[in-house]
Tab-separated table of C-alpha atoms in Angstrom:
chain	number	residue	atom	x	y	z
A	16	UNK	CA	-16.705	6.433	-2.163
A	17	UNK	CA	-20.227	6.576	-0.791
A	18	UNK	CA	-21.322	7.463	-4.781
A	19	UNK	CA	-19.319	4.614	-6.091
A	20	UNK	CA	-21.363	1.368	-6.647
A	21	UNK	CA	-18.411	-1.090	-8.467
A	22	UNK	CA	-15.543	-1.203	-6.669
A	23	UNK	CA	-12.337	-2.976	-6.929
A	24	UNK	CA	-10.283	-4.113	-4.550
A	25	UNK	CA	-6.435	-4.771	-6.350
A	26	UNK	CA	-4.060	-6.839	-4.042
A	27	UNK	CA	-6.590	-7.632	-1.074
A	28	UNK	CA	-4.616	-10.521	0.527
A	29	UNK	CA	-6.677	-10.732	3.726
A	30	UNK	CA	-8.863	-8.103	3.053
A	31	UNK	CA	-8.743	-6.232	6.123
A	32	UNK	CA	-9.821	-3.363	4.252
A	33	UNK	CA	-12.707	-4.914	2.243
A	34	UNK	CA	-14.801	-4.573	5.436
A	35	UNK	CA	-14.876	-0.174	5.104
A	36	UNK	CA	-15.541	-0.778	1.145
A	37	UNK	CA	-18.542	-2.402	1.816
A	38	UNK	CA	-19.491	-0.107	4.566
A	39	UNK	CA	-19.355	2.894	2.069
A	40	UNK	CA	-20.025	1.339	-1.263
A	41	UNK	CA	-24.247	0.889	-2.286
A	42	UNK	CA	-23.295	-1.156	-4.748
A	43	UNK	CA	-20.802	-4.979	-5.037
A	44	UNK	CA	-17.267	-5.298	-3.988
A	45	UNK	CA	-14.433	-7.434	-5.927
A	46	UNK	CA	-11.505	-8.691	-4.080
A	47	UNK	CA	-8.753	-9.625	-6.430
A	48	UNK	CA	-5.470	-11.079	-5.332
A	49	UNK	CA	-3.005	-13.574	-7.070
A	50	UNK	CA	-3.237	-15.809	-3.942
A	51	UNK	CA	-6.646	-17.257	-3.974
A	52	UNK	CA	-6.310	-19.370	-1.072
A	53	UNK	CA	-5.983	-16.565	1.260
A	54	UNK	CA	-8.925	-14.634	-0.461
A	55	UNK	CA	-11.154	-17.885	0.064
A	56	UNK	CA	-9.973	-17.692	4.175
A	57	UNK	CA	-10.405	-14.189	4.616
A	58	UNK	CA	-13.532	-12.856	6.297
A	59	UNK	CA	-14.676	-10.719	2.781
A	60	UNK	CA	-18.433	-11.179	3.260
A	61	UNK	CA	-20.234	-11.325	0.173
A	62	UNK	CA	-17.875	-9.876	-1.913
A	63	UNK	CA	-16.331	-11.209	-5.194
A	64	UNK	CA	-13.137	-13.036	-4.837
A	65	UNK	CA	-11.520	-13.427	-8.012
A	66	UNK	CA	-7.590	-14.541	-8.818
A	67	UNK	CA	-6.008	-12.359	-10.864
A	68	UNK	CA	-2.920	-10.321	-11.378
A	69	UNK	CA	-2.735	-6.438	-11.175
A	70	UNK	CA	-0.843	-6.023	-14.239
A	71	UNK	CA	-3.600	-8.224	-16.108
A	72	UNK	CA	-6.998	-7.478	-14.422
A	73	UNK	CA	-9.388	-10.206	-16.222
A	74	UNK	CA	-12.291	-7.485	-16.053
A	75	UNK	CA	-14.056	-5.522	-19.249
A	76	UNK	CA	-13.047	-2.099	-19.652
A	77	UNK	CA	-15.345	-0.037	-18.129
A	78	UNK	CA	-16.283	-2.463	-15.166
A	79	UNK	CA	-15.694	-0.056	-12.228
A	80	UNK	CA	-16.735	3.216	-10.575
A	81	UNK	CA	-13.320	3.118	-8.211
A	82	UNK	CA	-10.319	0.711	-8.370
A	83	UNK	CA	-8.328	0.579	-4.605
A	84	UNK	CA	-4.663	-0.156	-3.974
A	85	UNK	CA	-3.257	0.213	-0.330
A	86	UNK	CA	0.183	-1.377	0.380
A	87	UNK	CA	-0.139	-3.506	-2.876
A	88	UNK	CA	1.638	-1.147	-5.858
A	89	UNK	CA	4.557	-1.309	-3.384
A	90	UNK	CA	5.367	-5.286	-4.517
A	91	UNK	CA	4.493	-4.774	-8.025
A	92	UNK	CA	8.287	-4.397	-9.650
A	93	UNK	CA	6.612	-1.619	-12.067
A	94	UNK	CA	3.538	0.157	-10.743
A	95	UNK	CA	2.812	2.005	-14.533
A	96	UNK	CA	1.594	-1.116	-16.128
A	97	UNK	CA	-1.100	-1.874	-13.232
A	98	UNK	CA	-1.975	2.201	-12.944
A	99	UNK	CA	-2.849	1.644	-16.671
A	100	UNK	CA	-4.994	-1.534	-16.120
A	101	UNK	CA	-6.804	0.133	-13.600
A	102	UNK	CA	-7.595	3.086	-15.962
A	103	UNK	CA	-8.780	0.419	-18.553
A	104	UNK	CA	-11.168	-1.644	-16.480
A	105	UNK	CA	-12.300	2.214	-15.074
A	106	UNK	CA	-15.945	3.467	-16.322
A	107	UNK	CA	-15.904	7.275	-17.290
A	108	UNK	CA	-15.701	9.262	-14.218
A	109	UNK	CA	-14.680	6.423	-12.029
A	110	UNK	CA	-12.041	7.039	-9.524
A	111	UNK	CA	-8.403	5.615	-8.927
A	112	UNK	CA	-7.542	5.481	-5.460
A	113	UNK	CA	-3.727	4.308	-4.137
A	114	UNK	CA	-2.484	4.613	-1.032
A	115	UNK	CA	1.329	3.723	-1.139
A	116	UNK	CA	4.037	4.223	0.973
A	117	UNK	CA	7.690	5.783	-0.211
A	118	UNK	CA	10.678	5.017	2.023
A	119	UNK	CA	12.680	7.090	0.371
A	120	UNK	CA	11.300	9.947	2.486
A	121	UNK	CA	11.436	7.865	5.432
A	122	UNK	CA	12.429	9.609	8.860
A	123	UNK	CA	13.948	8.501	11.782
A	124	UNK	CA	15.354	10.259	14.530
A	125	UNK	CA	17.992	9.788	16.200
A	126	UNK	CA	19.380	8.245	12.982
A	127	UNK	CA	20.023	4.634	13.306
A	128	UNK	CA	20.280	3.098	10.011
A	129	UNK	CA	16.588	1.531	9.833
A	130	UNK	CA	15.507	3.537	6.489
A	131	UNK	CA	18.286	1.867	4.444
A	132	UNK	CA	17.064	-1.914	6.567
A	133	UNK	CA	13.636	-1.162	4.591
A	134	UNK	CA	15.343	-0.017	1.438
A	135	UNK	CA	17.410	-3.060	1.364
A	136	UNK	CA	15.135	-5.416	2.294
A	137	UNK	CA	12.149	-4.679	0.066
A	138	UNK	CA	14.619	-4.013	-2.896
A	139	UNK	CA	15.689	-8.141	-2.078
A	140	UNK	CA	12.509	-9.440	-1.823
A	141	UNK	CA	11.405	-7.429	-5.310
A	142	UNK	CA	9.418	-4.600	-3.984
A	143	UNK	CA	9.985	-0.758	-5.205
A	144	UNK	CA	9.796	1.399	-1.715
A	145	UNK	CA	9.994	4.583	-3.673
A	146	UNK	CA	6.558	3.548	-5.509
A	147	UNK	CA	4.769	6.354	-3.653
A	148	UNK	CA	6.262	9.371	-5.658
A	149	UNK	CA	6.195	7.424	-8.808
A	150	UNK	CA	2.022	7.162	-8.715
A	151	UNK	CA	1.125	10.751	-9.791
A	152	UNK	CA	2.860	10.461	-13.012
A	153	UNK	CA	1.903	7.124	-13.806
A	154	UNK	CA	-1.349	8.136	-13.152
A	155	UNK	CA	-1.420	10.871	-15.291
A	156	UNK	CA	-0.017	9.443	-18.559
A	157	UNK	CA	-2.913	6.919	-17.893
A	158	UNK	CA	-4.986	9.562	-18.862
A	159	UNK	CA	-6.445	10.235	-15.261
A	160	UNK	CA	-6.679	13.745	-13.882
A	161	UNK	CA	-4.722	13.397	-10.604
A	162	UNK	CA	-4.507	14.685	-7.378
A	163	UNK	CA	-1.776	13.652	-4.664
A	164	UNK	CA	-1.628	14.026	-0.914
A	165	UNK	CA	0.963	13.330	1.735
A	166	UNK	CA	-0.700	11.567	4.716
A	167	UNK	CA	0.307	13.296	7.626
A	168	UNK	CA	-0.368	11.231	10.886
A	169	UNK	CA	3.044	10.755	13.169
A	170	UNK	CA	3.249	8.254	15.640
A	171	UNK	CA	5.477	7.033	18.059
A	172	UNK	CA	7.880	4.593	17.172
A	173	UNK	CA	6.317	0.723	17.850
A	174	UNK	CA	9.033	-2.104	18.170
A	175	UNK	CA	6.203	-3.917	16.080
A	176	UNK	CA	6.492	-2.467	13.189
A	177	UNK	CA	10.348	-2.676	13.166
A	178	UNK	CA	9.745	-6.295	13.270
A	179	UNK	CA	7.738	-6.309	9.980
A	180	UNK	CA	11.875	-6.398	9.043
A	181	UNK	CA	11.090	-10.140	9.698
A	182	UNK	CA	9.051	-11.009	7.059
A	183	UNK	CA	11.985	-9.760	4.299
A	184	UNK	CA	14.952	-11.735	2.917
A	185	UNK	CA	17.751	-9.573	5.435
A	186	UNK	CA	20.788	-11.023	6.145
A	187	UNK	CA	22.609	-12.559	9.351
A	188	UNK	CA	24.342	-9.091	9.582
A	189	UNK	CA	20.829	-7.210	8.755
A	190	UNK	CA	19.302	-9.040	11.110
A	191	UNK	CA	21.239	-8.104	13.934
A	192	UNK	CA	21.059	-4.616	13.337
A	193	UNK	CA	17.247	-5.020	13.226
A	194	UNK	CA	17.060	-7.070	16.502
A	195	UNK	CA	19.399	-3.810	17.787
A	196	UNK	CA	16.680	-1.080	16.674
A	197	UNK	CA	13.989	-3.052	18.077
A	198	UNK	CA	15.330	-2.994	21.220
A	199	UNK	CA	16.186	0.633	21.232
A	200	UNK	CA	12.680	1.408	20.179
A	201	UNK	CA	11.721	-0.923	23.121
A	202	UNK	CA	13.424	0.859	25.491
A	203	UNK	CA	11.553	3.950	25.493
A	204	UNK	CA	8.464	2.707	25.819
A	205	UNK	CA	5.984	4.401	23.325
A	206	UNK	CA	7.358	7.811	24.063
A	207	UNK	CA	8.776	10.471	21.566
A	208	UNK	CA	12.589	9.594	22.416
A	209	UNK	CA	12.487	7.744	19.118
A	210	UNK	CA	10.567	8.731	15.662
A	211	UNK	CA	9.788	7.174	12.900
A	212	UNK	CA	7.746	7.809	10.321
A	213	UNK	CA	7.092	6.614	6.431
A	214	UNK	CA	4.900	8.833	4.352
A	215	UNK	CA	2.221	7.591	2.165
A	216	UNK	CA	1.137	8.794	-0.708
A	217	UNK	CA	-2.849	9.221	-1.007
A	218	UNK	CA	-3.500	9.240	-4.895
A	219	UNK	CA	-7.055	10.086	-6.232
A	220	UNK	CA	-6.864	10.085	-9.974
A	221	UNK	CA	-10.121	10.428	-12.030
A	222	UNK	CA	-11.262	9.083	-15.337
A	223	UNK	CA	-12.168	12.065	-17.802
């Protein structure tokens, strides 16, 4: 990133990543996010804030050195059309980068049903959890030269993040097993008795 000097920032919301763009980049940063009210509240320092939609950047082709997604393919229903915006708006030899989760390859042990909560609930609310394995080929008939990684950094199981369940259209009957995981994660207090993890997908894909 450190040669990159026009970056894009697809999906910011908050930005809470902007801050590390600007840190690395020599160059200008554009936030874009179709919810410009929370772009103008977010703490983006003198970066760009622009409205727009993933699927139809309003940039040039060409405008960027490196175009960033991380936890924002996941809501687009179809991540091939943005993939190939981002390739448009690319400059030769710019850079793709995604960072996406799958849930699809979700683990859990012992097994207690929370991989199909996710499913469920992000398939409701019109997310695609399995968008992680779907980026390397969408990237590539983009006409980027890819290369994939799976990030690899366990944790112990946080009630917290269970409760991200919250924020998704569950049922009364989802719901309650939710509140039931939480508490079992609860209960053993940040130690390995429960695991869960989601892999990510880390997608660098380059413009020939």
């Amino acid at each position: 990133i450190g040669r990159r000097e026009r970056i894009l920032e697809v999906g910011a919301g908050h930005c809470v990543v902007t801050p590390e763009l600007q840190r690395r980049a020599r160059g200008s940063v554009t936030c874009l996010d179709r919810d410009i009210a929370t772009l103008l509240c977010s703490s983006a320092g003198d970066a760009s804030r622009v409205a727009g939609d993933a699927c139809q950047l309003p940039f040039r082709p060409a405008s960027f050195d490196l175009v960033f997604f991380q936890n924002t393919l996941l809501w687009v229903p179809q991540c091939e059309p943005a993939i190939a915006q981002a390739a448009q708006v690319l400059a030769l030899g710019g850079v793709l980068v995604a960072i996406e989760p799958d849930y699809g390859g979700m683990m859990e042990q012992p097994q207690m049903g929370l991989q199909e909560l996710w499913l469920e609930g992000l398939t409701a609310a019109g997310a695609d959890p399995l968008v992680g394995r779907k980026l390397p080929a969408a990237c590539e008939a983009a006409g980027l030269k890819t290369w994939v990684e799976l990030t690899h950094i366990p944790a112990q199981a946080e009630p917290e993040a269970v409760r991200l369940l919250d924020d998704l259209p569950l049922t009364e009957t989802q719901r309650e097993r939710a509140d039931a995981i939480t508490a079992q994660v609860s209960d053993t207090h940040g130690k390995w008795a429960v695991f869960i993890h989601v892999p990510y997908f880390l997608v660098v894909a380059t413009k020939p």
